[in-house]
Structures are given as structure tokens and as C-alpha cells.
Amino acid sequence: MTMIVTGGAGFIGSNFVYYMLDRYPDDKIICVDCLTYAGNLSTLKKALKNPNFKFYKTDICDRKAVNEIFEKEKPDAVVNFAAESHVDRSIENPEIFLKTNILGTQVMMDACRKYGNIRYHQVSTDEVYGDLPLDRPDLFFTEETPIHTSSPYSSSKAGADLLVLAYHRTYGLPVTISRCSNNYGPYHFPEKLIPLMIANALVDKPLPVYGKGENVRDWLYVEDHCKAIDLIVRKGRIGEVYNVGGHNELANIDIVKLICKELDKPESLITYVADRKGHDMRYAIDPSKIHNELGWLPETKFQDGIKKTIQWYLDNKEWWQEIINGEYQNYYAKMYGQR
Ligand code: NAD
Ligand code: TDX
């Protein structure tokens, strides 16, 4: 099979590229990524040596360039990871989120239609369901939970999801959607909670916890997400949405304390800062559908996954230090300077 993977130079996309090259040595992976601040070619260094891997530095909104790739590579399937993915950035500047996340999705699906009704998978998020209250631990997101977004980011992802389902119903495009909870693991960009806290703790910088740190996220090791997507692409029912999550809810403050403990750093580094606007309280996925239909279960326990992740950041300092020494400094000063 030849598969186009968009956003393959980012966090989850790159983990997926490596997972697929390893699992299916005869398949071809064509990565399409325009290398925004979040995309990093050094992440794909090993993949670039593999003859079954090809990289195009291309914007998914660029219809002409996307069509040329489809003509040349003749893909059997497309998995769309490419997106603006950071909630805080979407609050500062929503426009690029609407462009990439919605219009980019449209361009990719139009190419799928044009070149033979190609199988299309959309990588979405649990954030499209909004949030759950902290005092109702009995509630979970199912695929039937109404879309009810909070941020420009989640609204753009929800818009894309609706478009994907519309392309299925209107044009018969063979689509699936996965809605996953928070991922963690190697190559996670250090603007996100876990890698940011690891990077700051290692140099004894303050650890900026939003609000009271009570917000809960449902954490999943990135490789478990990759396995779920692979299963859905190969065996999922066309036109369906699958929730992906590991029943692994943790409050932000507990994660930050755990990182301090693992790195032997004092909790006095923790600094409570102004809350995120519209901050979602709790995400929690009910993964029964993907478990019952496709046999998926998360394999990495959080205690093991977080240790592996911290070790990866210790072993790969040059990867993230190069990032935080660049434009990231301006980002950090703007977002955290006066907070
Ligand atoms: P990321 O920000 O680390 O990577 C995004 C990648 O997309 C980057 O390589 C970037 O260069 C590329 N990209 C952005 N705009 C592009 C464009 N216009 N054309 C081509 N490439 C473009 O994101 P991530 O955390 O790896 O998330 C990947 C996908 O998974 C996103 O769709 C996100 O919404 C979804 N998701 C993420 C999580 C999570 O916890 N990180 C959870 C659920 C779903
Ligand atoms: O400095 C911080 N301090 C802090 O308290 C940062 C960066 C985050 N937080 C909090 C906000 C959230 O409650 O930590 C939690 C996690 O924040 P993020 O890492 O920004 O992730 P989140 O907003 O939950 O969104 C992530 O999961 C769903 C991804 O970034 C999305 O792309 C995905 O769809």
C-alpha cells in the first residue's frame, strides 16, 4: 500500500511514520508537511534514509501542489494529521487554525475524490466534545456526545470533522475519523504541558501551571494512538467515528508533581499563573467502540510511558534544545512573560 501521511514531521505524525515503516516494511509512506514552527525535518532523519519513505515540503492548502503529489504517488490511503494543534496559539490567532484545519482538510479530501475515491482518515480530537465537569466522574465522551467546542482550535477541528462526514454522505468518500485524548511521548513539541515542564524543570525554570492545576486530561502514550489509527484505516467501518483513549485521567498538577519527582527537582518550582481563557475542565474518553469492534486496547501504562518519555527527553536534548533556542524564546516571552 502507498499511504500519504500529512503532518508527518510533527509529534504524532512522526511517531506514526516510524510505526508504519517498522510494521509494514513493504508499504510506501509519503509524508506531506509544510514544516511550520511545529514541524521538524530532523525528527524524520532516520525515516529519510528508508527507500520506502518520501518527503514533500508542501502546504495541504496548496491544491495544485497536493494534486501533483497524488498524480505522481498514486496513494491508496491518506491519513491527515496536518493541523495547527496548540490551543493557546489558537486563542491568540485563530485564523491559521481555520485555514489549515478546515480548508486544508477540504483540499486533501478533494484530491481523494479526484484521484479515485481514495480512502481518507481524519485525525481528530476529544476536544470537539467540549469538556466534562470535575464532579461527575461517571460521565465520559462517547461517539454520540454532541459536538460542543470551547476554543478556536477545537472549533476548527470540529468544523473539519463535519466536513469529512459531509464528504462521505454527499460524495460517498470512504472516510473514518478518530477522536483521541491527550497524547504524550517522544517528539512532543515543548509548548505542550508535559515536554514544557520537563524542559523547564531540567534547567530549574518556573513550572507555569494554569489556574489551580485541577483540570483533568486523559493521557495516552503516542504509540497506542498510532496503533489505533492503523487499525481504523485497515479494519474500521467506513463513515464511522472512533474515540481513542486510555481511561487514564490525571489532574495537571499531579503530572507536574510527578515530573518533579522523576527528575529529582523541588516542587517549589511550580508557579500558578493566570488560567487559559475558556479552559476545558475535564476530558475523558469512553473507548468501548474501538475496543469492541476492532479489539484495540492501550498497551502502555502511564507509569511506564511517562518514565520512557522523560528518559527520551534526557537522551535527546539536542532535539528540543535546538527548538527552544530559536523562535520559541519569543513565543515563551509573549505567552508567559506577563502571565
Ligand atoms: P503538531 O503540532 O506536533 O504537528 C503538526 C504538523 O502538521 C507539523 O509537522 C506541521 O508542520 C504540520 N502542518 C501544520 N500546518 C500544515 C499545513 N498547512 N500543511 C502541511 N503541514 C502542516 O501536532 P500533533 O500534536 O502531532 O497533532 C497531530 C494531529 O493530531 C492534529 O490534527 C491534532 O489535532 C490531532 N490530535 C493531537 C493530540 C495531542 O495530544 N497532541 C490529541 C488528539 C488529536
Ligand atoms: O504551560 C502550561 N501550563 C498548563 O497548566 C501548558 C502548556 C498547559 N497547561 C495545562 C492546560 C491543559 O489543561 O495543561 C493541560 C494540557 O495542555 P496542553 O498540553 O496545551 O494540551 P491540551 O490543551 O489539553 O490539548 C492537547 O490535547 C488535545 C493537544 O495540544 C491538542 O492538539 C489535542 O487535540
CSV table of C-alpha atoms and ligand atoms in Angstrom, one decimal:
chain,number,residue,atom,x,y,z
A,1,MET,CA,0.0,0.0,0.0
A,2,THR,CA,1.1,3.6,-0.6
A,3,MET,CA,-0.1,5.9,2.1
A,4,ILE,CA,0.1,9.7,2.3
A,5,VAL,CA,0.7,10.9,5.8
A,6,THR,CA,0.2,14.7,6.2
A,7,GLY,CA,1.8,16.4,9.2
A,8,GLY,CA,4.4,13.6,9.5
A,9,ALA,CA,7.1,16.0,10.7
A,10,GLY,CA,5.1,16.8,13.8
A,11,PHE,CA,4.6,15.0,17.1
A,12,ILE,CA,2.0,12.2,16.4
A,13,GLY,CA,2.6,12.1,12.6
A,14,SER,CA,6.3,11.3,13.0
A,15,ASN,CA,5.6,8.6,15.6
A,16,PHE,CA,3.0,7.2,13.1
A,17,VAL,CA,5.6,7.3,10.2
A,18,TYR,CA,8.1,5.3,12.3
A,19,TYR,CA,5.4,2.9,13.5
A,20,MET,CA,4.2,2.2,9.9
A,21,LEU,CA,7.7,1.9,8.3
A,22,ASP,CA,8.6,-0.6,11.0
A,23,ARG,CA,5.3,-2.6,10.9
A,24,TYR,CA,4.8,-2.7,7.1
A,25,PRO,CA,8.3,-2.8,5.6
A,26,ASP,CA,6.8,-3.3,2.1
A,27,ASP,CA,4.4,-0.3,2.2
A,28,LYS,CA,5.3,3.2,1.0
A,29,ILE,CA,4.9,6.3,3.2
A,30,ILE,CA,4.6,9.7,1.5
A,31,CYS,CA,4.9,12.5,4.0
A,32,VAL,CA,3.4,15.9,3.2
A,33,ASP,CA,4.3,18.6,5.6
A,34,CYS,CA,5.0,22.3,5.1
A,35,LEU,CA,7.2,22.5,8.2
A,36,THR,CA,5.5,25.1,10.3
A,37,TYR,CA,7.2,26.0,13.6
A,38,ALA,CA,5.8,22.6,14.9
A,39,GLY,CA,7.3,20.5,12.1
A,40,ASN,CA,10.9,19.5,12.2
A,41,LEU,CA,12.8,17.6,9.5
A,42,SER,CA,15.4,16.4,12.0
A,43,THR,CA,12.6,14.4,13.5
A,44,LEU,CA,12.4,12.4,10.3
A,45,LYS,CA,16.2,11.9,9.9
A,46,LYS,CA,16.0,8.1,10.2
A,47,ALA,CA,12.9,7.8,8.0
A,48,LEU,CA,14.6,9.8,5.3
A,49,LYS,CA,17.2,7.0,4.9
A,50,ASN,CA,14.4,4.5,4.2
A,51,PRO,CA,13.8,4.0,0.4
A,52,ASN,CA,10.1,3.4,1.2
A,53,PHE,CA,9.8,6.9,2.6
A,54,LYS,CA,9.4,10.1,0.7
A,55,PHE,CA,9.0,13.7,2.0
A,56,TYR,CA,7.3,16.6,0.3
A,57,LYS,CA,7.6,20.1,1.9
A,58,THR,CA,4.1,21.1,0.9
A,59,ASP,CA,1.2,23.0,2.4
A,60,ILE,CA,-2.0,20.9,2.5
A,61,CYS,CA,-3.9,24.1,1.5
A,62,ASP,CA,-1.9,24.3,-1.8
A,63,ARG,CA,-4.4,22.5,-4.1
A,64,LYS,CA,-2.1,22.4,-7.2
A,65,ALA,CA,0.9,21.0,-5.3
A,66,VAL,CA,-1.3,18.5,-3.5
A,67,ASN,CA,-2.8,17.3,-6.7
A,68,GLU,CA,0.6,16.9,-8.3
A,69,ILE,CA,1.6,14.7,-5.4
A,70,PHE,CA,-1.5,12.5,-5.8
A,71,GLU,CA,-0.8,12.2,-9.6
A,72,LYS,CA,2.8,11.2,-9.0
A,73,GLU,CA,2.4,8.9,-6.0
A,74,LYS,CA,-1.0,7.3,-6.7
A,75,PRO,CA,-1.8,6.7,-3.0
A,76,ASP,CA,-4.2,4.0,-1.7
A,77,ALA,CA,-5.0,5.9,1.5
A,78,VAL,CA,-4.5,9.3,3.2
A,79,VAL,CA,-4.1,9.9,6.9
A,80,ASN,CA,-4.4,13.6,7.7
A,81,PHE,CA,-2.5,14.7,10.8
A,82,ALA,CA,-1.5,18.1,9.5
A,83,ALA,CA,-3.0,20.8,11.7
A,84,GLU,CA,-2.4,23.8,13.9
A,85,SER,CA,-2.6,21.9,17.2
A,86,HIS,CA,-1.9,24.3,20.1
A,87,VAL,CA,-5.0,25.7,22.0
A,88,ASP,CA,-3.1,28.7,23.4
A,89,ARG,CA,-1.9,29.8,20.0
A,90,SER,CA,-5.5,29.4,18.7
A,91,ILE,CA,-6.6,31.9,21.4
A,92,GLU,CA,-4.0,34.4,20.2
A,93,ASN,CA,-4.6,34.0,16.4
A,94,PRO,CA,-7.5,31.8,15.2
A,95,GLU,CA,-7.2,32.4,11.5
A,96,ILE,CA,-4.4,30.0,10.6
A,97,PHE,CA,-6.4,27.3,12.5
A,98,LEU,CA,-9.4,27.7,10.3
A,99,LYS,CA,-7.3,27.8,7.2
A,100,THR,CA,-5.1,24.7,7.8
A,101,ASN,CA,-7.5,22.6,9.9
A,102,ILE,CA,-10.7,23.2,7.8
A,103,LEU,CA,-9.7,24.3,4.3
A,104,GLY,CA,-6.6,22.0,4.3
A,105,THR,CA,-8.8,19.1,5.1
A,106,GLN,CA,-11.1,20.1,2.2
A,107,VAL,CA,-8.2,20.2,-0.2
A,108,MET,CA,-7.0,16.8,0.9
A,109,MET,CA,-10.4,15.2,0.5
A,110,ASP,CA,-11.0,16.9,-2.9
A,111,ALA,CA,-7.8,15.2,-4.1
A,112,CYS,CA,-9.0,11.9,-2.7
A,113,ARG,CA,-12.2,12.3,-4.7
A,114,LYS,CA,-10.4,13.5,-7.9
A,115,TYR,CA,-7.9,10.6,-8.0
A,116,GLY,CA,-10.2,7.6,-7.5
A,117,ASN,CA,-12.3,7.9,-4.3
A,118,ILE,CA,-9.2,7.2,-2.1
A,119,ARG,CA,-9.6,6.0,1.5
A,120,TYR,CA,-9.3,9.0,3.8
A,121,HIS,CA,-8.7,9.1,7.6
A,122,GLN,CA,-9.1,12.3,9.6
A,123,VAL,CA,-7.1,12.5,12.9
A,124,SER,CA,-9.3,14.5,15.2
A,125,THR,CA,-9.5,15.1,18.9
A,126,ASP,CA,-11.7,14.6,22.0
A,127,GLU,CA,-11.7,18.4,22.3
A,128,VAL,CA,-14.6,18.5,19.8
A,129,TYR,CA,-16.9,17.3,22.6
A,130,GLY,CA,-16.1,20.3,24.9
A,131,ASP,CA,-15.5,19.4,28.5
A,132,LEU,CA,-17.0,17.4,31.4
A,133,PRO,CA,-17.5,18.6,35.0
A,134,LEU,CA,-15.0,17.5,37.6
A,135,ASP,CA,-17.7,16.4,40.0
A,136,ARG,CA,-19.2,13.9,37.5
A,137,PRO,CA,-16.6,11.1,37.2
A,138,ASP,CA,-19.3,8.9,35.9
A,139,LEU,CA,-19.5,10.8,32.6
A,140,PHE,CA,-17.4,10.1,29.5
A,141,PHE,CA,-17.3,11.2,25.9
A,142,THR,CA,-18.9,8.6,23.5
A,143,GLU,CA,-19.1,9.0,19.8
A,144,GLU,CA,-22.7,10.1,20.3
A,145,THR,CA,-21.8,13.0,22.7
A,146,PRO,CA,-22.8,16.3,20.9
A,147,ILE,CA,-20.1,18.5,19.4
A,148,HIS,CA,-19.7,21.4,21.8
A,149,THR,CA,-16.4,23.2,21.4
A,150,SER,CA,-14.7,25.7,23.6
A,151,SER,CA,-11.6,27.1,21.7
A,152,PRO,CA,-10.9,28.3,18.2
A,153,TYR,CA,-8.7,25.2,17.9
A,154,SER,CA,-11.4,22.7,18.9
A,155,SER,CA,-13.9,24.6,16.8
A,156,SER,CA,-11.7,24.3,13.7
A,157,LYS,CA,-11.2,20.5,14.3
A,158,ALA,CA,-15.0,20.1,14.8
A,159,GLY,CA,-15.6,22.0,11.5
A,160,ALA,CA,-13.2,19.7,9.7
A,161,ASP,CA,-15.0,16.6,11.2
A,162,LEU,CA,-18.3,17.8,10.0
A,163,LEU,CA,-16.9,18.4,6.5
A,164,VAL,CA,-15.4,14.9,6.5
A,165,LEU,CA,-18.8,13.3,7.4
A,166,ALA,CA,-20.4,15.5,4.7
A,167,TYR,CA,-18.0,14.3,2.1
A,168,HIS,CA,-18.9,10.8,3.0
A,169,ARG,CA,-22.7,11.4,2.8
A,170,THR,CA,-22.7,13.7,-0.2
A,171,TYR,CA,-19.9,12.2,-2.4
A,172,GLY,CA,-19.5,8.7,-0.9
A,173,LEU,CA,-15.9,9.3,0.0
A,174,PRO,CA,-14.7,6.4,2.1
A,175,VAL,CA,-13.8,8.2,5.3
A,176,THR,CA,-13.2,7.4,9.0
A,177,ILE,CA,-12.5,9.8,11.9
A,178,SER,CA,-10.6,9.1,15.1
A,179,ARG,CA,-11.1,11.4,18.2
A,180,CYS,CA,-8.2,10.8,20.6
A,181,SER,CA,-7.4,12.2,24.0
A,182,ASN,CA,-4.1,13.9,25.0
A,183,ASN,CA,-1.0,12.1,23.7
A,184,TYR,CA,2.5,12.1,25.2
A,185,GLY,CA,5.8,10.6,24.2
A,186,PRO,CA,8.9,11.3,22.0
A,187,TYR,CA,9.0,14.3,19.7
A,188,HIS,CA,6.3,16.2,21.6
A,189,PHE,CA,6.8,19.9,20.9
A,190,PRO,CA,7.9,21.7,24.1
A,191,GLU,CA,5.0,24.2,24.0
A,192,LYS,CA,2.7,21.4,25.4
A,193,LEU,CA,2.3,20.6,29.1
A,194,ILE,CA,4.5,17.5,29.6
A,195,PRO,CA,7.5,18.4,27.4
A,196,LEU,CA,7.4,22.1,28.6
A,197,MET,CA,7.5,21.0,32.2
A,198,ILE,CA,10.4,18.6,31.6
A,199,ALA,CA,12.4,21.2,29.7
A,200,ASN,CA,11.8,23.9,32.3
A,201,ALA,CA,12.5,21.6,35.3
A,202,LEU,CA,15.8,20.4,33.8
A,203,VAL,CA,17.1,24.0,34.0
A,204,ASP,CA,15.3,24.9,37.2
A,205,LYS,CA,12.9,27.3,35.5
A,206,PRO,CA,9.5,28.0,37.0
A,207,LEU,CA,6.8,25.4,36.0
A,208,PRO,CA,3.8,27.5,34.9
A,209,VAL,CA,0.6,25.7,36.0
A,210,TYR,CA,-2.6,27.4,34.7
A,211,GLY,CA,-5.3,28.3,37.2
A,212,LYS,CA,-5.3,25.8,40.1
A,213,GLY,CA,-3.9,22.9,38.1
A,214,GLU,CA,-7.2,20.9,38.7
A,215,ASN,CA,-8.0,20.4,35.0
A,216,VAL,CA,-8.0,16.8,34.1
A,217,ARG,CA,-6.7,15.2,30.8
A,218,ASP,CA,-7.0,11.6,29.7
A,219,TRP,CA,-3.4,10.7,28.7
A,220,LEU,CA,-2.4,8.1,26.1
A,221,TYR,CA,1.1,7.0,25.0
A,222,VAL,CA,1.5,8.1,21.4
A,223,GLU,CA,2.3,4.6,20.1
A,224,ASP,CA,-1.1,3.4,21.3
A,225,HIS,CA,-2.7,6.2,19.3
A,226,CYS,CA,-0.7,5.1,16.2
A,227,LYS,CA,-1.8,1.5,16.6
A,228,ALA,CA,-5.5,2.7,16.9
A,229,ILE,CA,-5.2,4.7,13.6
A,230,ASP,CA,-3.6,1.8,11.8
A,231,LEU,CA,-6.4,-0.5,12.9
A,232,ILE,CA,-9.1,2.0,11.9
A,233,VAL,CA,-7.6,2.6,8.5
A,234,ARG,CA,-7.4,-1.2,7.8
A,235,LYS,CA,-10.5,-2.5,9.6
A,236,GLY,CA,-12.7,0.4,10.6
A,237,ARG,CA,-16.2,0.8,9.3
A,238,ILE,CA,-16.5,3.4,6.6
A,239,GLY,CA,-18.3,6.6,7.6
A,240,GLU,CA,-17.7,5.9,11.3
A,241,VAL,CA,-16.1,7.9,14.2
A,242,TYR,CA,-13.9,6.1,16.7
A,243,ASN,CA,-13.0,7.5,20.1
A,244,VAL,CA,-9.5,6.7,21.3
A,245,GLY,CA,-8.4,7.0,24.9
A,246,GLY,CA,-6.9,5.0,27.7
A,247,HIS,CA,-9.0,5.6,30.9
A,248,ASN,CA,-6.0,7.4,32.3
A,249,GLU,CA,-7.3,10.7,33.8
A,250,LEU,CA,-4.8,12.9,35.7
A,251,ALA,CA,-5.0,16.4,37.0
A,252,ASN,CA,-2.4,18.7,35.6
A,253,ILE,CA,-0.9,19.5,39.0
A,254,ASP,CA,-0.3,15.8,39.6
A,255,ILE,CA,1.5,15.4,36.4
A,256,VAL,CA,3.8,18.3,37.1
A,257,LYS,CA,4.5,17.0,40.6
A,258,LEU,CA,5.3,13.6,39.1
A,259,ILE,CA,7.8,15.2,36.7
A,260,CYS,CA,9.4,17.0,39.6
A,261,LYS,CA,9.7,13.7,41.4
A,262,GLU,CA,11.1,11.8,38.5
A,263,LEU,CA,13.7,14.5,37.8
A,264,ASP,CA,14.5,15.0,41.5
A,265,LYS,CA,13.5,18.7,41.3
A,266,PRO,CA,11.7,20.6,44.1
A,267,GLU,CA,8.0,21.3,43.9
A,268,SER,CA,8.8,24.9,44.8
A,269,LEU,CA,9.5,25.4,41.0
A,270,ILE,CA,5.7,25.1,40.5
A,271,THR,CA,4.2,28.6,39.8
A,272,TYR,CA,0.5,29.1,39.5
A,273,VAL,CA,-0.2,31.5,36.6
A,274,ALA,CA,-3.3,33.1,35.0
A,275,ASP,CA,-5.7,30.5,33.7
A,276,ARG,CA,-6.2,29.7,30.0
A,277,LYS,CA,-9.3,31.6,28.6
A,278,GLY,CA,-12.2,29.2,28.2
A,279,HIS,CA,-10.1,26.4,29.8
A,280,ASP,CA,-11.8,23.0,29.5
A,281,MET,CA,-12.1,21.3,32.9
A,282,ARG,CA,-12.0,17.6,32.1
A,283,TYR,CA,-11.7,15.3,29.1
A,284,ALA,CA,-12.5,11.6,29.5
A,285,ILE,CA,-12.9,9.1,26.6
A,286,ASP,CA,-15.1,6.0,26.5
A,287,PRO,CA,-13.2,3.8,24.1
A,288,SER,CA,-15.7,0.9,24.1
A,289,LYS,CA,-16.5,1.2,20.4
A,290,ILE,CA,-12.9,0.7,19.2
A,291,HIS,CA,-12.3,-2.0,21.8
A,292,ASN,CA,-15.5,-4.0,20.9
A,293,GLU,CA,-15.3,-3.5,17.1
A,294,LEU,CA,-11.5,-3.6,16.5
A,295,GLY,CA,-10.0,-5.1,19.6
A,296,TRP,CA,-8.0,-2.1,20.5
A,297,LEU,CA,-6.7,-1.5,24.0
A,298,PRO,CA,-3.9,0.8,25.2
A,299,GLU,CA,-0.8,-1.2,25.9
A,300,THR,CA,1.5,1.3,27.7
A,301,LYS,CA,0.7,2.1,31.3
A,302,PHE,CA,1.1,5.8,32.3
A,303,GLN,CA,3.7,5.0,35.0
A,304,ASP,CA,5.9,3.3,32.3
A,305,GLY,CA,5.1,5.7,29.5
A,306,ILE,CA,6.0,8.8,31.5
A,307,LYS,CA,9.3,7.3,32.6
A,308,LYS,CA,10.1,6.4,28.9
A,309,THR,CA,9.1,9.9,27.8
A,310,ILE,CA,11.3,11.6,30.4
A,311,GLN,CA,14.2,9.4,29.5
A,312,TRP,CA,13.7,10.2,25.8
A,313,TYR,CA,14.0,14.0,26.6
A,314,LEU,CA,17.1,13.3,28.6
A,315,ASP,CA,18.6,11.3,25.8
A,316,ASN,CA,17.6,13.7,23.0
A,317,LYS,CA,18.4,17.1,24.5
A,318,GLU,CA,19.8,18.4,21.2
A,319,TRP,CA,16.4,17.8,19.5
A,320,TRP,CA,14.4,20.0,21.9
A,321,GLN,CA,17.2,22.4,22.8
A,322,GLU,CA,17.5,23.4,19.2
A,323,ILE,CA,13.8,24.2,19.2
A,324,ILE,CA,13.7,26.2,22.4
A,325,ASN,CA,16.8,28.2,21.5
A,326,GLY,CA,15.1,29.6,18.4
A,327,GLU,CA,11.8,31.5,17.7
A,328,TYR,CA,10.4,29.6,20.8
A,329,GLN,CA,12.1,32.2,23.0
A,330,ASN,CA,9.8,34.9,21.6
A,331,TYR,CA,6.8,32.7,22.0
A,332,TYR,CA,7.6,31.9,25.6
A,333,ALA,CA,8.2,35.6,26.5
A,334,LYS,CA,4.9,36.5,24.9
A,335,MET,CA,2.8,33.8,26.4
A,336,TYR,CA,4.4,33.5,29.9
A,337,GLY,CA,6.3,36.8,30.3
A,338,GLN,CA,3.4,38.8,31.9
A,339,ARG,CA,1.2,35.9,33.0
B,1,NAD,P1,2.0,19.0,15.9
B,1,NAD,O1,1.6,20.5,16.0
B,1,NAD,O2,3.1,18.5,16.7
B,1,NAD,O3,2.3,18.7,14.3
B,1,NAD,C1,1.5,19.3,13.3
B,1,NAD,C2,2.3,19.0,12.0
B,1,NAD,O4,1.5,19.5,10.9
B,1,NAD,C3,3.6,19.8,11.9
B,1,NAD,O5,4.6,18.9,11.4
B,1,NAD,C4,3.3,20.9,11.0
B,1,NAD,O6,4.5,21.3,10.2
B,1,NAD,C5,2.3,20.3,10.0
B,1,NAD,N1,1.4,21.3,9.4
B,1,NAD,C6,0.8,22.3,10.0
B,1,NAD,N2,0.1,23.0,9.1
B,1,NAD,C7,0.3,22.4,7.9
B,1,NAD,C8,-0.1,22.7,6.6
B,1,NAD,N3,-0.9,23.7,6.3
B,1,NAD,N4,0.3,21.9,5.6
B,1,NAD,C9,1.1,20.8,5.8
B,1,NAD,N5,1.6,20.5,7.1
B,1,NAD,C10,1.2,21.3,8.1
B,1,NAD,O7,0.6,18.3,16.1
B,1,NAD,P2,0.3,16.9,16.8
B,1,NAD,O8,0.2,17.0,18.3
B,1,NAD,O9,1.2,15.8,16.3
B,1,NAD,O10,-1.1,16.6,16.3
B,1,NAD,C11,-1.4,15.9,15.1
B,1,NAD,C12,-2.9,15.8,14.8
B,1,NAD,O11,-3.4,15.0,15.9
B,1,NAD,C13,-3.6,17.1,14.8
B,1,NAD,O12,-4.6,17.0,13.8
B,1,NAD,C14,-4.2,17.2,16.2
B,1,NAD,O13,-5.4,18.0,16.1
B,1,NAD,C15,-4.5,15.8,16.5
B,1,NAD,N6,-4.5,15.4,17.9
B,1,NAD,C16,-3.5,15.7,18.7
B,1,NAD,C17,-3.5,15.3,20.1
B,1,NAD,C18,-2.4,15.6,21.0
B,1,NAD,O14,-2.4,15.3,22.2
B,1,NAD,N7,-1.3,16.2,20.5
B,1,NAD,C19,-4.6,14.6,20.6
B,1,NAD,C20,-5.7,14.3,19.7
B,1,NAD,C21,-5.6,14.7,18.4
B,2,TDX,O1,2.2,25.8,30.4
B,2,TDX,C1,1.1,25.1,30.5
B,2,TDX,N1,0.5,25.0,31.7
B,2,TDX,C2,-0.6,24.4,31.9
B,2,TDX,O2,-1.2,24.3,33.1
B,2,TDX,C3,0.6,24.4,29.4
B,2,TDX,C4,1.2,24.5,28.1
B,2,TDX,C5,-0.6,23.7,29.6
B,2,TDX,N2,-1.2,23.7,30.9
B,2,TDX,C6,-2.5,22.9,31.0
B,2,TDX,C7,-3.6,23.3,30.1
B,2,TDX,C8,-4.3,22.0,29.9
B,2,TDX,O3,-5.2,21.8,30.9
B,2,TDX,O4,-2.2,21.6,30.8
B,2,TDX,C9,-3.2,20.9,30.1
B,2,TDX,C10,-2.7,20.3,28.8
B,2,TDX,O5,-2.4,21.4,28.0
B,2,TDX,P1,-1.8,21.2,26.5
B,2,TDX,O6,-0.6,20.4,26.6
B,2,TDX,O7,-1.7,22.5,25.9
B,2,TDX,O8,-2.9,20.3,25.8
B,2,TDX,P2,-4.5,20.5,25.6
B,2,TDX,O9,-4.9,21.9,25.7
B,2,TDX,O10,-5.2,19.5,26.6
B,2,TDX,O11,-4.6,19.9,24.1
B,2,TDX,C11,-3.9,18.8,23.7
B,2,TDX,O12,-4.8,17.6,23.7
B,2,TDX,C12,-5.8,17.6,22.7
B,2,TDX,C13,-3.3,19.0,22.3
B,2,TDX,O13,-2.5,20.1,22.3
B,2,TDX,C14,-4.4,19.1,21.2
B,2,TDX,O14,-3.8,19.2,19.9
B,2,TDX,C15,-5.2,17.8,21.3
B,2,TDX,O15,-6.3,17.9,20.4
